[in-house]
mmCIF file of C-alpha atoms in Angstrom:
data_model
loop_
_atom_site.group_PDB
_atom_site.id
_atom_site.type_symbol
_atom_site.label_atom_id
_atom_site.label_comp_id
_atom_site.label_asym_id
_atom_site.label_seq_id
_atom_site.Cartn_x
_atom_site.Cartn_y
_atom_site.Cartn_z
ATOM 1 C CA MET A 37 151.283 99.999 -99.369
ATOM 2 C CA THR A 38 148.482 100.548 -101.829
ATOM 3 C CA ARG A 39 145.031 99.475 -100.721
ATOM 4 C CA THR A 40 142.906 97.535 -102.874
ATOM 5 C CA VAL A 41 139.298 98.685 -103.068
ATOM 6 C CA PRO A 42 136.992 95.757 -103.916
ATOM 7 C CA ALA A 43 134.946 96.661 -106.968
ATOM 8 C CA ALA A 44 131.134 97.416 -105.943
ATOM 9 C CA PRO A 45 128.450 95.220 -106.960
ATOM 10 C CA ARG A 46 126.804 96.074 -110.312
ATOM 11 C CA HIS A 47 123.849 94.065 -110.437
ATOM 12 C CA VAL A 48 121.112 92.768 -108.116
ATOM 13 C CA LEU A 49 118.536 90.114 -108.618
ATOM 14 C CA LEU A 50 115.387 90.599 -106.728
ATOM 15 C CA VAL A 51 112.931 87.634 -106.179
ATOM 16 C CA GLU A 52 109.806 89.118 -104.914
ATOM 17 C CA ASP A 53 106.379 88.609 -105.764
ATOM 18 C CA ASP A 54 104.831 91.468 -104.177
ATOM 19 C CA PRO A 55 104.834 94.360 -106.644
ATOM 20 C CA GLY A 56 104.503 96.983 -103.682
ATOM 21 C CA ASP A 57 107.738 95.384 -102.180
ATOM 22 C CA VAL A 58 109.531 95.491 -105.534
ATOM 23 C CA PHE A 59 108.924 99.252 -106.210
ATOM 24 C CA LEU A 60 110.001 99.751 -102.335
ATOM 25 C CA VAL A 61 113.181 98.070 -102.801
ATOM 26 C CA ARG A 62 114.146 99.426 -106.247
ATOM 27 C CA GLU A 63 113.547 103.044 -104.410
ATOM 28 C CA LEU A 64 115.827 102.003 -101.702
ATOM 29 C CA LEU A 65 118.703 100.773 -103.925
ATOM 30 C CA ALA A 66 118.459 103.698 -106.190
ATOM 31 C CA GLU A 67 118.476 106.255 -103.441
ATOM 32 C CA VAL A 68 122.253 105.179 -102.398
ATOM 33 C CA ASP A 69 123.327 103.643 -105.765
ATOM 34 C CA PRO A 70 121.553 105.076 -108.899
ATOM 35 C CA GLY A 71 123.717 102.887 -111.230
ATOM 36 C CA LEU A 72 122.933 99.542 -109.261
ATOM 37 C CA GLY A 73 120.992 97.303 -112.110
ATOM 38 C CA VAL A 74 118.060 95.159 -110.509
ATOM 39 C CA THR A 75 116.336 92.325 -112.417
ATOM 40 C CA VAL A 76 113.168 91.006 -110.857
ATOM 41 C CA ALA A 77 111.689 87.556 -110.685
ATOM 42 C CA GLU A 78 108.486 86.188 -109.024
ATOM 43 C CA SER A 79 109.528 82.812 -108.142
ATOM 44 C CA VAL A 80 112.793 80.655 -107.628
ATOM 45 C CA SER A 81 111.679 78.418 -110.602
ATOM 46 C CA GLU A 82 111.649 81.452 -112.842
ATOM 47 C CA VAL A 83 115.397 82.016 -111.460
ATOM 48 C CA ILE A 84 116.355 78.776 -112.744
ATOM 49 C CA GLU A 85 114.442 78.521 -115.722
ATOM 50 C CA ARG A 86 115.713 81.814 -116.673
ATOM 51 C CA GLY A 87 119.495 81.192 -115.970
ATOM 52 C CA LEU A 88 119.238 84.526 -113.999
ATOM 53 C CA LEU A 89 121.987 83.428 -111.327
ATOM 54 C CA GLY A 90 125.120 84.175 -113.529
ATOM 55 C CA ARG A 91 123.871 87.594 -114.458
ATOM 56 C CA CYS A 92 123.775 88.905 -111.003
ATOM 57 C CA ASP A 93 126.156 89.837 -108.046
ATOM 58 C CA CYS A 94 123.902 89.087 -105.506
ATOM 59 C CA VAL A 95 120.380 87.924 -105.009
ATOM 60 C CA LEU A 96 117.673 89.510 -102.511
ATOM 61 C CA LEU A 97 115.500 86.523 -101.744
ATOM 62 C CA ASP A 98 111.785 86.438 -100.074
ATOM 63 C CA LEU A 99 111.146 83.211 -98.461
ATOM 64 C CA ASN A 100 107.501 83.783 -98.735
ATOM 65 C CA LEU A 101 107.007 82.714 -102.324
ATOM 66 C CA PRO A 102 104.971 80.783 -104.315
ATOM 67 C CA GLY A 103 106.011 76.960 -104.769
ATOM 68 C CA THR A 104 108.625 77.166 -101.812
ATOM 69 C CA ASP A 105 108.210 76.497 -98.129
ATOM 70 C CA GLY A 106 110.525 77.710 -95.563
ATOM 71 C CA LEU A 107 114.171 77.733 -96.633
ATOM 72 C CA ASP A 108 113.770 75.616 -99.847
ATOM 73 C CA GLY A 109 114.073 78.254 -102.184
ATOM 74 C CA LEU A 110 117.323 79.561 -100.559
ATOM 75 C CA ARG A 111 118.556 75.960 -100.784
ATOM 76 C CA ARG A 112 117.732 75.524 -104.232
ATOM 77 C CA ILE A 113 119.443 78.746 -105.577
ATOM 78 C CA LEU A 114 122.498 77.875 -103.253
ATOM 79 C CA ARG A 115 122.852 74.313 -104.816
ATOM 80 C CA THR A 116 123.179 75.876 -108.463
ATOM 81 C CA GLU A 117 126.628 76.037 -109.699
ATOM 82 C CA GLY A 118 128.301 79.173 -109.386
ATOM 83 C CA ALA A 119 125.588 80.645 -107.265
ATOM 84 C CA PRO A 120 126.099 84.192 -106.104
ATOM 85 C CA ALA A 121 125.908 85.873 -102.489
ATOM 86 C CA VAL A 122 122.239 85.558 -101.369
ATOM 87 C CA CYS A 123 120.742 88.011 -98.864
ATOM 88 C CA VAL A 124 117.261 86.966 -97.147
ATOM 89 C CA LEU A 125 114.984 89.914 -97.582
ATOM 90 C CA THR A 126 111.729 89.060 -95.770
ATOM 91 C CA GLY A 127 108.789 90.202 -93.876
ATOM 92 C CA LEU A 128 109.199 87.258 -91.258
ATOM 93 C CA ASP A 129 111.081 88.942 -88.094
ATOM 94 C CA ASP A 130 112.081 85.498 -86.742
ATOM 95 C CA GLU A 131 115.415 85.158 -85.244
ATOM 96 C CA HIS A 132 115.381 81.452 -85.473
ATOM 97 C CA LEU A 133 114.859 81.453 -89.116
ATOM 98 C CA GLY A 134 117.566 84.046 -89.499
ATOM 99 C CA ILE A 135 119.975 81.848 -87.981
ATOM 100 C CA ALA A 136 118.811 78.924 -90.076
ATOM 101 C CA ALA A 137 118.819 80.769 -93.065
ATOM 102 C CA VAL A 138 122.622 81.951 -92.513
ATOM 103 C CA ALA A 139 123.580 78.455 -91.354
ATOM 104 C CA ALA A 140 122.134 77.086 -94.735
ATOM 105 C CA GLY A 141 124.509 79.657 -96.816
ATOM 106 C CA ALA A 142 122.635 82.947 -96.797
ATOM 107 C CA GLN A 143 124.981 85.694 -96.490
ATOM 108 C CA ASP A 144 122.527 87.936 -94.241
ATOM 109 C CA TYR A 145 119.130 88.044 -93.240
ATOM 110 C CA LEU A 146 117.195 91.196 -93.573
ATOM 111 C CA VAL A 147 113.691 92.130 -92.411
ATOM 112 C CA LYS A 148 111.371 94.244 -94.479
ATOM 113 C CA GLY A 149 110.553 97.630 -92.896
ATOM 114 C CA LYS A 150 113.604 97.456 -90.575
ATOM 115 C CA VAL A 151 115.926 98.515 -93.379
ATOM 116 C CA ASP A 152 116.596 101.891 -95.176
ATOM 117 C CA GLY A 153 118.849 102.183 -98.422
ATOM 118 C CA GLN A 154 121.907 102.751 -96.639
ATOM 119 C CA VAL A 155 121.687 99.716 -94.546
ATOM 120 C CA LEU A 156 120.205 97.476 -97.538
ATOM 121 C CA ILE A 157 123.196 98.484 -99.777
ATOM 122 C CA ARG A 158 125.690 97.935 -97.343
ATOM 123 C CA ALA A 159 124.569 94.506 -96.599
ATOM 124 C CA VAL A 160 125.001 93.745 -100.521
ATOM 125 C CA ARG A 161 128.220 94.856 -100.595
ATOM 126 C CA TYR A 162 129.055 92.872 -97.819
ATOM 127 C CA ALA A 163 127.603 89.826 -98.910
ATOM 128 C CA VAL A 164 129.210 89.952 -102.283
ATOM 129 C CA GLU A 165 132.585 90.314 -100.869
ATOM 130 C CA ARG A 166 131.983 87.487 -98.147
ATOM 131 C CA ARG A 167 131.178 85.195 -101.035
ATOM 132 C CA ARG A 168 134.108 86.316 -103.010
ATOM 133 C CA ALA A 169 136.075 85.404 -99.802
ATOM 134 C CA GLU A 170 134.227 81.727 -99.874
ATOM 135 C CA ALA A 171 135.117 81.243 -103.342
ATOM 136 C CA SER A 172 138.872 82.026 -102.931
ATOM 137 C CA LEU A 173 139.035 79.945 -99.832
ATOM 138 C CA LEU A 174 137.380 76.958 -101.891
ATOM 139 C CA ARG A 175 139.695 77.475 -104.487
ATOM 140 C CA LEU A 176 142.376 77.388 -102.269
ATOM 141 C CA ARG A 177 141.475 74.498 -100.616
ATOM 142 C CA GLU A 178 141.026 72.730 -104.030
ATOM 143 C CA GLU A 179 144.729 74.031 -104.871
ATOM 144 C CA GLN A 180 146.035 72.371 -101.525
ATOM 145 C CA LEU A 181 144.142 69.026 -102.167
ATOM 146 C CA ALA A 182 145.540 68.960 -105.983
ATOM 147 C CA ALA A 183 149.029 69.636 -104.609
ATOM 148 C CA ALA A 184 148.817 67.074 -101.667
ATOM 149 C CA GLU A 185 147.845 64.332 -104.498
ATOM 150 C CA SER A 186 150.425 65.512 -106.791
ATOM 151 C CA ALA A 187 152.786 65.033 -104.225
ATOM 152 C CA ARG A 188 151.634 61.391 -103.491
ATOM 153 C CA LEU A 189 151.931 60.681 -107.225
ATOM 154 C CA GLU A 190 155.141 62.317 -107.624
ATOM 155 C CA ARG A 191 156.442 59.760 -104.662
ATOM 156 C CA GLY A 192 155.270 57.079 -106.970
ATOM 157 C CA LEU A 193 156.321 58.322 -110.315
ATOM 158 C CA LEU A 194 159.386 59.977 -109.493
ATOM 159 C CA PRO A 195 161.435 57.970 -107.434
ATOM 160 C CA SER A 196 165.076 58.058 -105.707
ATOM 161 C CA PRO A 197 166.883 55.528 -107.902
ATOM 162 C CA LEU A 198 168.401 52.333 -105.902
ATOM 163 C CA LEU A 199 171.870 52.420 -107.322
ATOM 164 C CA ALA A 200 174.033 52.410 -103.872
ATOM 165 C CA GLY A 201 177.106 49.933 -104.499
ATOM 166 C CA SER A 202 176.845 50.325 -108.248
ATOM 167 C CA PRO A 203 179.154 52.017 -110.707
ATOM 168 C CA VAL A 204 176.077 53.766 -112.477
ATOM 169 C CA ARG A 205 175.192 57.228 -111.545
ATOM 170 C CA ALA A 206 171.673 58.751 -112.325
ATOM 171 C CA ARG A 207 170.003 62.178 -112.775
ATOM 172 C CA SER A 208 166.940 62.807 -114.058
ATOM 173 C CA PHE A 209 164.484 65.611 -114.818
ATOM 174 C CA TYR A 210 160.559 65.913 -114.957
ATOM 175 C CA ARG A 211 158.047 68.209 -116.460
ATOM 176 C CA ALA A 212 154.175 67.853 -116.637
ATOM 177 C CA GLY A 213 152.980 69.338 -120.249
ATOM 178 C CA ARG A 214 149.492 70.207 -118.628
ATOM 179 C CA THR A 215 148.853 73.711 -117.702
ATOM 180 C CA ARG A 216 148.892 74.107 -113.851
ATOM 181 C CA SER A 217 149.799 70.312 -113.554
ATOM 182 C CA LEU A 218 152.408 69.042 -111.182
ATOM 183 C CA ILE A 219 152.604 65.845 -112.429
ATOM 184 C CA GLY A 220 151.747 63.567 -115.458
ATOM 185 C CA GLY A 221 151.799 59.856 -116.713
ATOM 186 C CA ASP A 222 155.301 59.258 -117.583
ATOM 187 C CA PHE A 223 157.574 57.538 -115.090
ATOM 188 C CA PHE A 224 161.057 56.453 -114.636
ATOM 189 C CA ASP A 225 163.211 54.349 -112.049
ATOM 190 C CA ALA A 226 166.895 52.651 -111.904
ATOM 191 C CA VAL A 227 167.683 49.713 -109.434
ATOM 192 C CA LEU A 228 170.540 47.653 -108.713
ATOM 193 C CA GLY A 229 169.130 44.122 -109.116
ATOM 194 C CA PRO A 230 170.323 41.167 -106.624
ATOM 195 C CA SER A 231 172.719 39.794 -109.451
ATOM 196 C CA GLY A 232 174.600 42.847 -109.767
ATOM 197 C CA THR A 233 172.919 44.140 -112.864
ATOM 198 C CA VAL A 234 171.666 47.756 -113.087
ATOM 199 C CA HIS A 235 168.140 48.087 -114.556
ATOM 200 C CA ALA A 236 166.332 51.135 -115.610
ATOM 201 C CA ILE A 237 163.041 51.959 -117.025
ATOM 202 C CA VAL A 238 161.483 55.304 -118.798
ATOM 203 C CA GLY A 239 157.524 54.946 -119.591
ATOM 204 C CA ASP A 240 154.683 56.777 -120.724
ATOM 205 C CA VAL A 241 151.057 56.024 -120.200
ATOM 206 C CA CYS A 242 148.848 57.375 -122.902
ATOM 207 C CA GLY A 243 146.526 60.134 -121.820
ATOM 208 C CA HIS A 244 146.587 62.841 -119.497
ATOM 209 C CA GLY A 245 144.876 62.665 -116.148
ATOM 210 C CA PRO A 246 145.084 61.642 -112.116
ATOM 211 C CA ASP A 247 144.122 58.171 -113.444
ATOM 212 C CA GLU A 248 146.951 57.669 -115.822
ATOM 213 C CA ALA A 249 149.496 59.231 -113.332
ATOM 214 C CA ALA A 250 148.243 56.974 -110.663
ATOM 215 C CA LEU A 251 148.603 53.800 -113.459
ATOM 216 C CA GLY A 252 152.256 54.998 -113.942
ATOM 217 C CA ALA A 253 153.099 55.113 -110.491
ATOM 218 C CA LEU A 254 151.853 51.535 -110.115
ATOM 219 C CA LEU A 255 153.631 50.400 -113.284
ATOM 220 C CA ARG A 256 156.620 51.748 -111.705
ATOM 221 C CA VAL A 257 156.594 50.547 -108.372
ATOM 222 C CA SER A 258 155.765 46.919 -109.910
ATOM 223 C CA TRP A 259 158.689 47.195 -112.058
ATOM 224 C CA ARG A 260 161.081 47.874 -109.055
ATOM 225 C CA ALA A 261 159.578 45.004 -107.099
ATOM 226 C CA LEU A 262 160.139 42.556 -110.150
ATOM 227 C CA VAL A 263 163.682 43.958 -110.452
ATOM 228 C CA LEU A 264 164.343 43.344 -106.910
ATOM 229 C CA ALA A 265 162.680 40.336 -106.745
ATOM 230 C CA GLY A 266 165.161 38.598 -109.059
ATOM 231 C CA VAL A 267 162.799 37.892 -111.909
ATOM 232 C CA ASP A 268 164.633 37.152 -115.054
ATOM 233 C CA GLU A 269 164.897 40.284 -117.553
ATOM 234 C CA PRO A 270 163.134 38.779 -120.430
ATOM 235 C CA GLN A 271 160.161 38.138 -118.131
ATOM 236 C CA VAL A 272 159.910 41.635 -116.990
ATOM 237 C CA LEU A 273 158.157 43.148 -119.550
ATOM 238 C CA PRO A 274 155.477 40.422 -120.122
ATOM 239 C CA LYS A 275 154.493 40.348 -116.498
ATOM 240 C CA LEU A 276 154.411 44.152 -116.601
ATOM 241 C CA GLN A 277 151.947 44.022 -119.147
ATOM 242 C CA GLN A 278 149.978 41.603 -117.376
ATOM 243 C CA LEU A 279 149.482 43.971 -114.530
ATOM 244 C CA LEU A 280 148.637 46.539 -116.910
ATOM 245 C CA VAL A 281 145.937 44.880 -118.408
ATOM 246 C CA SER A 282 144.526 43.793 -115.206
ATOM 247 C CA GLU A 283 144.774 47.493 -113.531
ATOM 248 C CA ARG A 284 143.862 49.925 -116.276
ATOM 249 C CA HIS A 285 140.456 51.722 -116.126
ATOM 250 C CA ASP A 286 140.162 51.563 -119.991
ATOM 251 C CA ARG A 287 140.820 48.914 -122.329
ATOM 252 C CA SER A 288 142.187 51.237 -124.795
ATOM 253 C CA LEU A 289 145.051 52.354 -122.486
ATOM 254 C CA PHE A 290 148.516 51.428 -123.425
ATOM 255 C CA THR A 291 151.840 52.392 -122.482
ATOM 256 C CA THR A 292 155.272 53.014 -124.116
ATOM 257 C CA VAL A 293 158.204 51.762 -122.362
ATOM 258 C CA CYS A 294 161.979 51.529 -122.568
ATOM 259 C CA THR A 295 164.102 49.509 -120.471
ATOM 260 C CA VAL A 296 167.544 48.783 -120.128
ATOM 261 C CA ALA A 297 169.979 46.395 -118.165
ATOM 262 C CA PHE A 298 173.656 46.969 -117.865
ATOM 263 C CA ARG A 299 176.174 44.054 -117.336
ATOM 264 C CA SER A 300 179.901 43.742 -117.303
ATOM 265 C CA ASP A 301 181.610 42.540 -120.457
ATOM 266 C CA GLU A 302 183.882 39.508 -119.772
ATOM 267 C CA THR A 303 186.364 41.053 -122.522
ATOM 268 C CA PRO A 304 188.492 44.244 -120.556
ATOM 269 C CA VAL A 305 189.691 46.942 -122.431
ATOM 270 C CA ASP A 306 192.971 48.162 -121.086
ATOM 271 C CA GLY A 307 192.458 46.186 -118.226
ATOM 272 C CA ARG A 308 189.060 47.310 -117.552
ATOM 273 C CA PRO A 309 185.919 45.824 -118.406
ATOM 274 C CA GLN A 310 183.263 47.088 -120.986
ATOM 275 C CA THR A 311 179.765 47.524 -120.027
ATOM 276 C CA GLU A 312 177.158 45.941 -122.466
ATOM 277 C CA VAL A 313 173.501 46.911 -122.271
ATOM 278 C CA LEU A 314 170.438 45.085 -123.029
ATOM 279 C CA VAL A 315 167.674 47.556 -124.718
ATOM 280 C CA ARG A 316 163.968 46.351 -124.679
ATOM 281 C CA LEU A 317 161.619 48.939 -126.602
ATOM 282 C CA ALA A 318 157.872 48.740 -126.240
ATOM 283 C CA GLY A 319 156.804 51.535 -128.834
ATOM 284 C CA HIS A 320 159.349 53.951 -127.038
ATOM 285 C CA PRO A 321 162.079 56.102 -128.561
ATOM 286 C CA PRO A 322 165.587 54.458 -128.320
ATOM 287 C CA PRO A 323 168.018 55.512 -125.770
ATOM 288 C CA ILE A 324 170.796 57.547 -126.547
ATOM 289 C CA SER A 325 174.544 57.050 -125.977
ATOM 290 C CA LEU A 326 176.299 60.036 -125.592
ATOM 291 C CA ILE A 327 180.182 59.091 -125.405
ATOM 292 C CA PRO A 328 182.306 59.767 -127.471
ATOM 293 C CA GLU A 329 179.461 60.847 -130.089
ATOM 294 C CA PRO A 330 175.696 61.056 -129.647
ATOM 295 C CA ARG A 331 174.280 58.081 -131.304
ATOM 296 C CA SER A 332 171.072 56.233 -131.058
ATOM 297 C CA ALA A 333 170.849 52.598 -129.168
ATOM 298 C CA ALA A 334 169.334 50.553 -131.970
ATOM 299 C CA ALA A 335 167.117 48.089 -130.860
ATOM 300 C CA PRO A 336 164.023 46.165 -132.305
ATOM 301 C CA VAL A 337 160.929 48.213 -131.764
ATOM 302 C CA GLY A 338 158.114 46.157 -130.438
ATOM 303 C CA LEU A 339 154.296 46.718 -129.691
ATOM 304 C CA PRO A 340 153.385 49.225 -126.322
ATOM 305 C CA LEU A 341 152.381 47.251 -123.471
ATOM 306 C CA GLY A 342 148.642 46.812 -123.467
ATOM 307 C CA VAL A 343 148.240 46.191 -127.387
ATOM 308 C CA ALA A 344 148.405 42.599 -127.884
ATOM 309 C CA ALA A 345 148.423 39.728 -125.558
ATOM 310 C CA ASP A 346 151.225 37.845 -127.213
ATOM 311 C CA ALA A 347 153.437 40.801 -128.356
ATOM 312 C CA THR A 348 157.144 40.301 -127.475
ATOM 313 C CA TRP A 349 159.924 42.409 -127.166
ATOM 314 C CA GLU A 350 163.181 41.647 -128.573
ATOM 315 C CA PRO A 351 166.585 42.966 -127.155
ATOM 316 C CA GLY A 352 169.173 45.041 -128.634
ATOM 317 C CA CYS A 353 172.626 44.999 -127.509
ATOM 318 C CA LEU A 354 174.906 48.073 -127.008
ATOM 319 C CA VAL A 355 178.713 48.099 -125.730
ATOM 320 C CA LEU A 356 179.751 50.779 -124.278
ATOM 321 C CA GLY A 357 183.369 52.178 -123.324
ATOM 322 C CA THR A 358 184.651 52.297 -119.798
ATOM 323 C CA GLU A 359 183.291 55.921 -119.848
ATOM 324 C CA TRP A 360 180.000 55.834 -121.007
ATOM 325 C CA ALA A 361 176.288 58.032 -120.629
ATOM 326 C CA LEU A 362 173.044 57.183 -121.603
ATOM 327 C CA LEU A 363 170.267 59.286 -122.113
ATOM 328 C CA LEU A 364 166.631 57.828 -121.813
ATOM 329 C CA HIS A 365 163.774 59.992 -122.632
ATOM 330 C CA THR A 366 159.725 59.962 -123.106
ATOM 331 C CA ASP A 367 158.513 61.502 -126.347
ATOM 332 C CA GLY A 368 157.361 64.720 -124.832
ATOM 333 C CA LEU A 369 161.107 65.885 -125.441
ATOM 334 C CA ILE A 370 161.019 65.159 -129.206
ATOM 335 C CA GLU A 371 157.427 66.203 -130.475
ATOM 336 C CA GLY A 372 157.607 69.878 -130.005
ATOM 337 C CA ARG A 373 158.513 72.138 -133.228
ATOM 338 C CA GLY A 374 161.859 71.437 -134.331
ATOM 339 C CA PRO A 375 164.483 73.810 -136.429
ATOM 340 C CA ILE A 376 162.620 72.840 -139.586
ATOM 341 C CA PRO A 377 159.600 74.762 -139.936
ATOM 342 C CA GLY A 378 156.522 72.632 -139.675
ATOM 343 C CA GLU A 379 158.446 69.629 -138.448
ATOM 344 C CA PRO A 380 158.713 68.266 -134.957
ATOM 345 C CA LEU A 381 162.358 67.955 -133.523
ATOM 346 C CA TRP A 382 162.347 64.164 -133.605
ATOM 347 C CA GLU A 383 165.355 61.955 -132.942
ATOM 348 C CA GLU A 384 167.491 63.525 -135.479
ATOM 349 C CA GLY A 385 166.988 66.921 -134.173
ATOM 350 C CA LEU A 386 167.763 65.698 -130.445
ATOM 351 C CA LEU A 387 171.210 64.131 -131.812
ATOM 352 C CA GLU A 388 171.944 67.339 -133.309
ATOM 353 C CA MET A 389 171.368 69.167 -130.023
ATOM 354 C CA LEU A 390 173.317 66.742 -127.849
ATOM 355 C CA ALA A 391 176.205 67.082 -130.313
ATOM 356 C CA GLN A 392 175.807 70.816 -129.759
ATOM 357 C CA GLU A 393 175.748 70.531 -125.764
ATOM 358 C CA ARG A 394 178.560 67.927 -125.560
ATOM 359 C CA ASP A 395 180.586 70.325 -123.340
ATOM 360 C CA THR A 396 177.688 70.773 -121.001
ATOM 361 C CA ASP A 397 177.900 69.310 -117.618
ATOM 362 C CA LEU A 398 176.055 65.943 -117.526
ATOM 363 C CA ALA A 399 174.167 67.323 -114.085
ATOM 364 C CA GLN A 400 172.861 70.246 -115.978
ATOM 365 C CA LEU A 401 172.376 68.581 -119.216
ATOM 366 C CA PRO A 402 168.763 67.085 -118.868
ATOM 367 C CA ALA A 403 167.618 70.921 -117.886
ATOM 368 C CA ARG A 404 169.225 72.356 -120.912
ATOM 369 C CA LEU A 405 167.930 70.034 -123.375
ATOM 370 C CA VAL A 406 164.266 70.773 -122.115
ATOM 371 C CA GLU A 407 165.367 74.712 -122.314
ATOM 372 C CA ARG A 408 166.435 74.552 -125.671
ATOM 373 C CA ALA A 409 163.090 72.465 -126.700
ATOM 374 C CA HIS A 410 160.821 75.137 -125.173
ATOM 375 C CA ASP A 411 162.789 77.658 -127.200
ATOM 376 C CA LEU A 412 162.346 75.805 -130.679
ATOM 377 C CA ASN A 413 158.882 75.278 -129.767
ATOM 378 C CA ALA A 414 158.125 78.956 -128.987
ATOM 379 C CA GLY A 415 156.675 77.967 -125.627
ATOM 380 C CA PRO A 416 155.929 74.970 -123.118
ATOM 381 C CA LEU A 417 155.614 71.656 -124.819
ATOM 382 C CA SER A 418 152.325 70.149 -124.599
ATOM 383 C CA ASP A 419 153.342 66.643 -123.619
ATOM 384 C CA ASP A 420 154.812 65.447 -120.487
ATOM 385 C CA ILE A 421 158.744 65.305 -120.226
ATOM 386 C CA ALA A 422 160.718 62.297 -118.262
ATOM 387 C CA ILE A 423 164.485 62.472 -118.854
ATOM 388 C CA LEU A 424 167.005 59.684 -117.135
ATOM 389 C CA LEU A 425 170.633 60.114 -117.642
ATOM 390 C CA LEU A 426 172.403 57.340 -116.570
ATOM 391 C CA SER A 427 176.554 57.333 -116.315
ATOM 392 C CA SER A 428 179.500 55.727 -115.211
ATOM 393 C CA ASP A 429 181.135 57.158 -112.299
ATOM 394 C CA THR A 430 184.212 57.865 -114.402
ATOM 395 C CA ALA A 431 182.149 59.899 -117.128
ATOM 396 C CA PRO A 432 183.514 63.224 -117.991
ATOM 397 C CA GLN A 433 182.235 66.424 -117.282
ATOM 398 C CA ASP A 434 180.284 65.035 -114.196
ATOM 399 C CA ALA A 435 179.604 67.983 -112.000
ATOM 400 C CA PRO A 436 177.790 67.291 -108.789
ATOM 401 C CA GLN A 437 173.851 67.451 -109.485
ATOM 402 C CA ALA A 438 171.785 70.416 -109.448
ATOM 403 C CA ASP A 439 170.160 70.755 -106.100
ATOM 404 C CA ALA A 440 166.915 72.663 -107.584
ATOM 405 C CA ALA A 441 164.690 72.375 -110.399
ATOM 406 C CA PRO A 442 163.580 75.167 -112.825
ATOM 407 C CA SER A 443 160.341 76.346 -111.992
ATOM 408 C CA GLY A 444 157.571 73.658 -112.893
ATOM 409 C CA ALA A 445 160.135 70.908 -113.054
ATOM 410 C CA ALA A 446 161.773 68.241 -110.689
ATOM 411 C CA VAL A 447 165.474 67.205 -111.359
ATOM 412 C CA ARG A 448 166.561 64.667 -109.270
#
């Protein structure tokens, strides 16, 4: 196992107003490490005004400086964003003051006249490493908090569909578009309503960030509550818009949505009922029927939620066969580069891609589509992607659902 040797500090900032002490410290440092750079400032105010903290690895700070009292100068330096390691180097041989300085954030407390070059340079090096360790622990803690927050948002945005007792199966895929993000503002859900109708939704809150993700989670949970409460299907989107307007943190914020409602047609085919689907689009891409051939489920496109108080969303009707599969997705899947240079993939490119993937198992299809979209885009897509694939239990090529998602993605 190769041992990693920490990089030695290359520059020290000496905050000292006594020329004699400045000369002595320079000599002590040069005696052990001639290549170590030293910058001198006579006060903490000079340090802040000249922006010297960003140019050094460690600060050697005298507490007895003009314009400072006790540990005030130390605290001012440590409050500066990105402050480096700080070692107090003072003539005050006071044990209690030393303890207080370290408690306030100093890496060490050194007394002038009691240190030689070796001790001083060792203190500087240890201080730099301790500061680096503190910064690493802080970053780790921030990442843990971000992961915990993302997990909470994921529970709100990426639910387990409530379809037990229905003839509908669901598979889903999610990937956030932002760098190092675990979750975004897209959401989806599928629920068996009290009347026996299966409802599903895919939505996209405009913007990126935790506020948008939280709003998406709220809209998803509220939609589920409306459906389970037996609210009439035509009233679901108006009530969802009412909620969005009352809860959004920015009046310009809007949300695109696609909802579908499955119900059995009373006219059977070969002794088996067909499936009729009501589709409502609020500024969202239409779903795609996959069987027998990929085709768009045409429906009138209304305004996104949150744009106009008097907006309406007329339904489109799609009749499916006894074996069917329906793909709902957010626009992140189709807005990356497509096969035509300078043109996005768009819906036409997605339909062509689906035709080429007609032999792919439905359980693997969402992840496969995202993989191909990434290839066409020559890299990760910039927007969030949510896919909800619904099908009849008798749909062909219906392999068991994948247990694990590709790196950075969530498959359910």
